[in-house]
Structures are given as C-alpha cells and as structure tokens.
Short mmCIF file of C-alpha atoms in Angstrom, two decimals:
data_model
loop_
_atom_site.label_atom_id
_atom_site.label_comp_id
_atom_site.label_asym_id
_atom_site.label_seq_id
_atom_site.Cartn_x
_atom_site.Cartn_y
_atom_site.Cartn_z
CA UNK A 1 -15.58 -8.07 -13.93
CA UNK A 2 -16.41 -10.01 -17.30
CA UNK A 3 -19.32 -9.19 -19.37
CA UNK A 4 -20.81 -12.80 -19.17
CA UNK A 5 -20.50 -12.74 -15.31
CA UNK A 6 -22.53 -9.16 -15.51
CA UNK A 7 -25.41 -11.21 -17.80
CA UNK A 8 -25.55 -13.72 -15.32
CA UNK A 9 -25.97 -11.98 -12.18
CA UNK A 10 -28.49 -9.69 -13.76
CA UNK A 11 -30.42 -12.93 -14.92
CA UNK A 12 -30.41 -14.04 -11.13
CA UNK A 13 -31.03 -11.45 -9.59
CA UNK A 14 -34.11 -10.67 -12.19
CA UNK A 15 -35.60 -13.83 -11.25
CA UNK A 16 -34.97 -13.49 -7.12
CA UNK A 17 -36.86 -10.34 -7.44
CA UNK A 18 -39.82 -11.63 -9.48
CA UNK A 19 -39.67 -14.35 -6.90
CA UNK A 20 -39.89 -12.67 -3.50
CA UNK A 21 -42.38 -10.35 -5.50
CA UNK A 22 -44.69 -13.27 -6.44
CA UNK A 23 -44.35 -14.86 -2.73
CA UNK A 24 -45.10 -11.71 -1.11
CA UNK A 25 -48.02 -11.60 -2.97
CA UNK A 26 -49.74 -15.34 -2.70
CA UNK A 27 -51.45 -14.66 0.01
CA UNK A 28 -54.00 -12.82 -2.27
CA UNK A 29 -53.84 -15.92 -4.08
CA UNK A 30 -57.06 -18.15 -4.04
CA UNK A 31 -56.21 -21.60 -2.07
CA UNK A 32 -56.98 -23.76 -4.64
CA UNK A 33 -54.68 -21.68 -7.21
CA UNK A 34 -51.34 -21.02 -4.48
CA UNK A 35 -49.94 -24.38 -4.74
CA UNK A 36 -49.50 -24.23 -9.14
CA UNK A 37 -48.24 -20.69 -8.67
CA UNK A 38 -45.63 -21.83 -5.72
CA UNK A 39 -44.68 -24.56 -8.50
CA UNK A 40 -43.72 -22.42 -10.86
CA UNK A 41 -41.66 -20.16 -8.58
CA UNK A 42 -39.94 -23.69 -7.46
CA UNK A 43 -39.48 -24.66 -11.14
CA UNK A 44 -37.97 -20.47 -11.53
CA UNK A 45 -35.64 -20.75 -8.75
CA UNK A 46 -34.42 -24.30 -10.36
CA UNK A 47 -33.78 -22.70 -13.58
CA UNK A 48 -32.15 -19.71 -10.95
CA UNK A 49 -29.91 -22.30 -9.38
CA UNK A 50 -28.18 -23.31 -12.58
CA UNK A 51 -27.23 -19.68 -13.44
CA UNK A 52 -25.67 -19.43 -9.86
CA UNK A 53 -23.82 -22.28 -10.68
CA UNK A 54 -22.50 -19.97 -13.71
CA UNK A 55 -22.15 -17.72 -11.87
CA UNK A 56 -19.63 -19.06 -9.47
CA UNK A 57 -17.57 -20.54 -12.03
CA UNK A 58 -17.50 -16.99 -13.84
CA UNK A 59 -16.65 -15.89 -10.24
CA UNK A 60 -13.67 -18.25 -9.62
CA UNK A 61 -11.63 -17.95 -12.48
CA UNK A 62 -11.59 -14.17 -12.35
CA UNK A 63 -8.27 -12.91 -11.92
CA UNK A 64 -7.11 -13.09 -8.33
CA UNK A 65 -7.76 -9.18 -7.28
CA UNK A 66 -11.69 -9.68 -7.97
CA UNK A 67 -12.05 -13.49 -7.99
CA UNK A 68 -12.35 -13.21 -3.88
CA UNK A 69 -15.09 -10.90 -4.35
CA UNK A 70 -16.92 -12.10 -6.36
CA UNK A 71 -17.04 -15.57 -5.07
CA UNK A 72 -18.38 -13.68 -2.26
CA UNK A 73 -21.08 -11.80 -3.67
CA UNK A 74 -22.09 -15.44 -5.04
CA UNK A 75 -22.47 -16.88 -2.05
CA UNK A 76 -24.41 -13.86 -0.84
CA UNK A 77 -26.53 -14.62 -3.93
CA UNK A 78 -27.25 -18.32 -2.80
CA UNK A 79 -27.88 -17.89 0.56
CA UNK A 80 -30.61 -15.59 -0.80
CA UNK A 81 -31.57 -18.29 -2.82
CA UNK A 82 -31.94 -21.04 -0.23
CA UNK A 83 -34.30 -18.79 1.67
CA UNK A 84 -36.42 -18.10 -0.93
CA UNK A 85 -36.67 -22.11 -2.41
CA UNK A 86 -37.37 -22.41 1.88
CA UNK A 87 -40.25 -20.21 2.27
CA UNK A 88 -41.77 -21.75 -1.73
CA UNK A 89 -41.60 -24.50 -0.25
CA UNK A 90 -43.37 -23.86 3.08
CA UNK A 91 -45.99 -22.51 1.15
CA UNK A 92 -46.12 -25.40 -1.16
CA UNK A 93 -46.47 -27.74 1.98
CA UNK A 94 -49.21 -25.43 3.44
CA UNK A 95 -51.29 -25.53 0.44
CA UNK A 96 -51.06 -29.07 0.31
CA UNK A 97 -52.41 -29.43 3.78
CA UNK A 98 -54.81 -26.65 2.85
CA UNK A 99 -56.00 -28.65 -0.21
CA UNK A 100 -56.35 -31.97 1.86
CA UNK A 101 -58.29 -30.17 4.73
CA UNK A 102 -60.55 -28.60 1.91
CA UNK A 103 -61.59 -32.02 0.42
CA UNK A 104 -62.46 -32.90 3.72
CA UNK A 105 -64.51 -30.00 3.88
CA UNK A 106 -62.50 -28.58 7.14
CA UNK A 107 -61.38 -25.55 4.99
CA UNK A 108 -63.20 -22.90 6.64
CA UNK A 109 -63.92 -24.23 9.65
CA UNK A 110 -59.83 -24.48 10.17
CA UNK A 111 -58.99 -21.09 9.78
CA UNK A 112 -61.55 -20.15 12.16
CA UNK A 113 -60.04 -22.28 15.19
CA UNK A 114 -57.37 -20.93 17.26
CA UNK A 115 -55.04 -23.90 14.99
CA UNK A 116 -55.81 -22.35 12.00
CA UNK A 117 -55.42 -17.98 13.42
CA UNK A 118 -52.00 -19.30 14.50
CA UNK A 119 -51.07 -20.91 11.37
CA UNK A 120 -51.89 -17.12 9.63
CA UNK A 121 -50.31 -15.05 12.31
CA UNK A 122 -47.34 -17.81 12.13
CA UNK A 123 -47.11 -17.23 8.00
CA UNK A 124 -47.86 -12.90 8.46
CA UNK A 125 -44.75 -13.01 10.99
CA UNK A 126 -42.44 -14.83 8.97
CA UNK A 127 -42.87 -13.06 5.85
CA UNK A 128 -42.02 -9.88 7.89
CA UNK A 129 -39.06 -11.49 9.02
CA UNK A 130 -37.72 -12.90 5.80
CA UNK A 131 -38.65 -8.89 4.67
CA UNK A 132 -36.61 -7.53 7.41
CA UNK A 133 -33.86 -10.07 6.83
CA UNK A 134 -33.83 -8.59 2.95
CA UNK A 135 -33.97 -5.14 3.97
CA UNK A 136 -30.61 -6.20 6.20
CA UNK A 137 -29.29 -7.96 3.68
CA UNK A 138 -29.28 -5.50 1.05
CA UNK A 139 -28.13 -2.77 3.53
CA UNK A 140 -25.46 -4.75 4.46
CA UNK A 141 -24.45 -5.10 0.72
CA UNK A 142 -24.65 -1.11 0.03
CA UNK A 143 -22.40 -0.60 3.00
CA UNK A 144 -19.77 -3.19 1.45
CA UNK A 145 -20.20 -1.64 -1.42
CA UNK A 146 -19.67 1.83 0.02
CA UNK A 147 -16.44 0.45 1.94
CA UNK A 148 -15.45 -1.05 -1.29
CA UNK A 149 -15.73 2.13 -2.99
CA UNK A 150 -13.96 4.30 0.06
CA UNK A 151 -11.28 1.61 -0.61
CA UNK A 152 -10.52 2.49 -4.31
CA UNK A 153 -11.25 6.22 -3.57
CA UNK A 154 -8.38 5.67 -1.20
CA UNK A 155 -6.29 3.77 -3.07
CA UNK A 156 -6.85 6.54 -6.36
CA UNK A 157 -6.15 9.24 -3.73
CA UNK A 158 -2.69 7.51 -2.91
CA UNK A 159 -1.54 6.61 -6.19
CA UNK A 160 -2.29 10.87 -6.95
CA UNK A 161 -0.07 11.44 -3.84
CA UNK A 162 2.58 9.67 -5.19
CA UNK A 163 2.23 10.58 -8.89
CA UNK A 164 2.21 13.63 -7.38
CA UNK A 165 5.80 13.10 -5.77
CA UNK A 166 7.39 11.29 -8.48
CA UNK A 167 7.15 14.41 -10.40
CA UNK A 168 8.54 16.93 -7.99
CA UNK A 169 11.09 14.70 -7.56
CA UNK A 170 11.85 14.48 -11.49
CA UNK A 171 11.58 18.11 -11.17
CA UNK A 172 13.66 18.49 -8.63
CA UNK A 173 16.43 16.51 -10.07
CA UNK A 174 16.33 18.19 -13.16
CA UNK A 175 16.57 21.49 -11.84
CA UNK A 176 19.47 20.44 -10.06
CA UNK A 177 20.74 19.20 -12.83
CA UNK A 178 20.54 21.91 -14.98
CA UNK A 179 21.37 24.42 -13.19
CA UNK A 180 25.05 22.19 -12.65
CA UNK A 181 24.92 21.67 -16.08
CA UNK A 182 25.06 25.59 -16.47
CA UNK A 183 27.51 26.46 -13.64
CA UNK A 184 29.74 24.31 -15.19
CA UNK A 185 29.49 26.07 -18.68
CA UNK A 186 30.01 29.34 -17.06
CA UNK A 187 32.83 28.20 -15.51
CA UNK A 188 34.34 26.84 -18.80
CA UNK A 189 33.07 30.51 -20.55
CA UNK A 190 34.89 32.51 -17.71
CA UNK A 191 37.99 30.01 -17.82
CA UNK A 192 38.09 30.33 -21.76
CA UNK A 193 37.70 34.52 -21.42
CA UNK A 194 40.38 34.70 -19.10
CA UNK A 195 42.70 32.27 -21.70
CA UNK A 196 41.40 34.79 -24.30
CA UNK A 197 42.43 37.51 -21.84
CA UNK A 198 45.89 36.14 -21.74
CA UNK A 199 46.68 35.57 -25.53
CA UNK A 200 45.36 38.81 -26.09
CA UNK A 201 47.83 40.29 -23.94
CA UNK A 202 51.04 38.18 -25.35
CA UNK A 203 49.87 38.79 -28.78
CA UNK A 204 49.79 42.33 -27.53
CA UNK A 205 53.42 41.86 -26.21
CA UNK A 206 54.59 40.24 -29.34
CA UNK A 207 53.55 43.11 -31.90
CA UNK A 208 55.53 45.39 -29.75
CA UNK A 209 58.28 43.24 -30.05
CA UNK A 210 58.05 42.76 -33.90
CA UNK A 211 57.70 46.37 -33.66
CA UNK A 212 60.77 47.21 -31.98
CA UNK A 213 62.58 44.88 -34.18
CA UNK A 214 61.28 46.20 -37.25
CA UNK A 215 62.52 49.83 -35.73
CA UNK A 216 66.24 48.37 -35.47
CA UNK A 217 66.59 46.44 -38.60
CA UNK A 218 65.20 49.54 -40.14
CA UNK A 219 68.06 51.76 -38.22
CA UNK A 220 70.55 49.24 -38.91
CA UNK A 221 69.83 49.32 -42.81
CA UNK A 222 69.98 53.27 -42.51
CA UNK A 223 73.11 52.74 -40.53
CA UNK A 224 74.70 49.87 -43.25
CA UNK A 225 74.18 52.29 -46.20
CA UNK A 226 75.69 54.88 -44.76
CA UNK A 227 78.94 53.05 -43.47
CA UNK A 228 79.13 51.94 -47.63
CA UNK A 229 78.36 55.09 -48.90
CA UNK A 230 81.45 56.50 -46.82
CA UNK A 231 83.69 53.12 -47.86
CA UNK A 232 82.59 54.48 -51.37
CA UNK A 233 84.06 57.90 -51.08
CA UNK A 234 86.69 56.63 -49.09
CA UNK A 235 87.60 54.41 -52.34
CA UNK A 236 86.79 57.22 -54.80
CA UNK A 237 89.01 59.94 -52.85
CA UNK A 238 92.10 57.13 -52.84
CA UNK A 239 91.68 56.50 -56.55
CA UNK A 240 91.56 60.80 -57.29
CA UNK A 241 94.79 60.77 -55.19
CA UNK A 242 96.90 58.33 -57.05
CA UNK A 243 95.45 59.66 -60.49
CA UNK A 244 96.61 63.36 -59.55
#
C-alpha cells in the first residue's frame, strides 16, 4: 500500500467521521440554524468525494496482488459516502420545509399533530438504522480484515513449512554426500595401504635377494683369489724346478 493512498484514506475517513458525528448531533441543533450546518456537511462530503476519487485511482494502479483490494475497500468507502450525502440531504430538505412551515407560523403547531410526531419518530428511526447499518458495516470490515490477516498468517505459516523442508532436504543431501565423499576416501586410503603393503613386501624380497647376491659374489671373490694364489705357486714351484 503507497504512502499517498494511506494520506488519502485517512483524509476520508477523517471527514466521514466528523460527518456522521455532526449529523448525529443536529437534532440538538436549533431549526433555524440545521439547514447552514447540513450545508456545510454537503459542501465537506463534496470536498470528501474528490479525495475518493484519489483514492480509487491510487487504488487501481496498485500492483495487481493489492490493487483488487483496495479498489474494494474504495467502494466500501463510497457507498458509505452516498449514505451519508443521503441522510444531509434529507435533513437539508426537512429544514427547508421546517423553515417554510415556520414563516407561516405552523412551526409549533406541526410538530404537535400526529403529521408532525411521525415525521420525528420517522427521522429517530432512521438514524438508528443508518447507526446499526455502521455498526454492521464496520463489523463486517474487522472480520475481512481478520480473514485477511488469517490469510497471510497462513500463507507465513506455509512458506516456514517449506523453508523449513528446503533445508532438511539441503541437509539431507549433504550428509549424503559427505559421508560418500568419505567412504570413497577410505576406500582409496585402504586401497593405497594395501599397495603400500605390497611394495613393502617386494622391497622386502628384493634386499634379500641383493643380499644373497652380495653373499656369492663375496664367496666367489674369496674363491677367485684363492684359485690364483694356487696358479701362483703352481708357477713359482715350476720355475724352482727347472732352476734346480
């Protein structure tokens, strides 16, 4: 709801107030002075008409969610209106006839005829009424309201819900993710310990093999030097004999 639309109906509804206030009250008006003061609430609700114009433009370009209620509130607003501009002008007619039966001096002896008792009980029962119908009216407005706000309670209860969802879900996924994530890396750990396992082992084998190697080179050295060192005597004992 804009801010200007907010100005407006409080200007309105300032004015229907002061309105049904001041009609409520005319009948403690003196006769000659309730037709200028039903004037000026005509001339009031005239001014009142052109901010409900206002507001009804305000309401209808609105964006779409609120535009529909609004225009309805407005037209709530001017119905109210055409009652009260009804009943100022009722009692604008009555003084009228009031003033006209007063120049011909019939004031007085009017209201005391059966005419003039109806007229007041006719006027006393249809100010209740339009009371009664207010008293309806704005009920019926607090219980739209009240369904209005159930509505968005609702709605703010459902969005929570699924807010609510969403994030197990998120949750959820990324649980199940992770904990893949890590099964897989244990499997890679256990699959790299076990290669680890296995090198270990042939490096183990190899050693022994360089080791056994190392033993027979070293026994064949042993064994080489001794087969020269007997060619060498061998020699030396040939070259005694022929010198002897």
């Amino acid at each position: 709801m804009s801010g200007l639309f907010e100005t407006y109906e409080t200007s309105y509804c300032d004015v229907s107030t002061n309105v049904a206030s001041s009609l409520g009250n005319l009948g403690q008006v003196p006769l000659e002075q309730r037709g200028v003061k039903a004037r000026q609430l005509e001339r009031q609700l005239k001014e009142a008409e052109q901010t409900l114009q206002r507001l009804d433009m305000e309401a209808r370009s609105a964006p779409a969610p609120e535009s529909s209620e609004l225009v309805k509130k407005v037209k709530g607003y001017r119905k109210d209106w055409q009652k009260l501009m009804g009943d100022v002008r009722r009692v604008i007619q009555q003084a009228a006839s009031a003033e006209d039966r007063a120049e011909l001096g019939l004031a007085d002896e009017y209201y005391q005829t059966s005419a003039g008792q109806r007229e007041r009980l006719l006027t006393s029962t249809e100010q209740l009424n339009k009371t009664s119908e207010k008293i309806h009216e704005g009920r019926r407005q607090l219980l739209e309201t009240e369904e209005v706000g159930a509505g968005i309670v609702a709605d703010l209860h459902r969005q929570r819900q699924s807010l609510e969802e969403s994030r197990r879900r998120v949750d959820d996924e990324l649980g199940v993710s992770v904990l893949s994530d890590l099964q897989r890396q244990r499997e890679s750990i256990m699959h790299s310990r076990e290669t680890l396992s296995h090198v270990d082992a042939n490096v183990g084998k190899a050693r022994q093999v360089l080791a056994v190697m190392s033993r027979r080179i070293t026994q064949n050295k042993f064994i080489m030097y001794g087969i020269i060192a007997l060619l060498v005597g061998a020699i030396g004992l040939l070259i005694w004999a022929k010198l002897t």
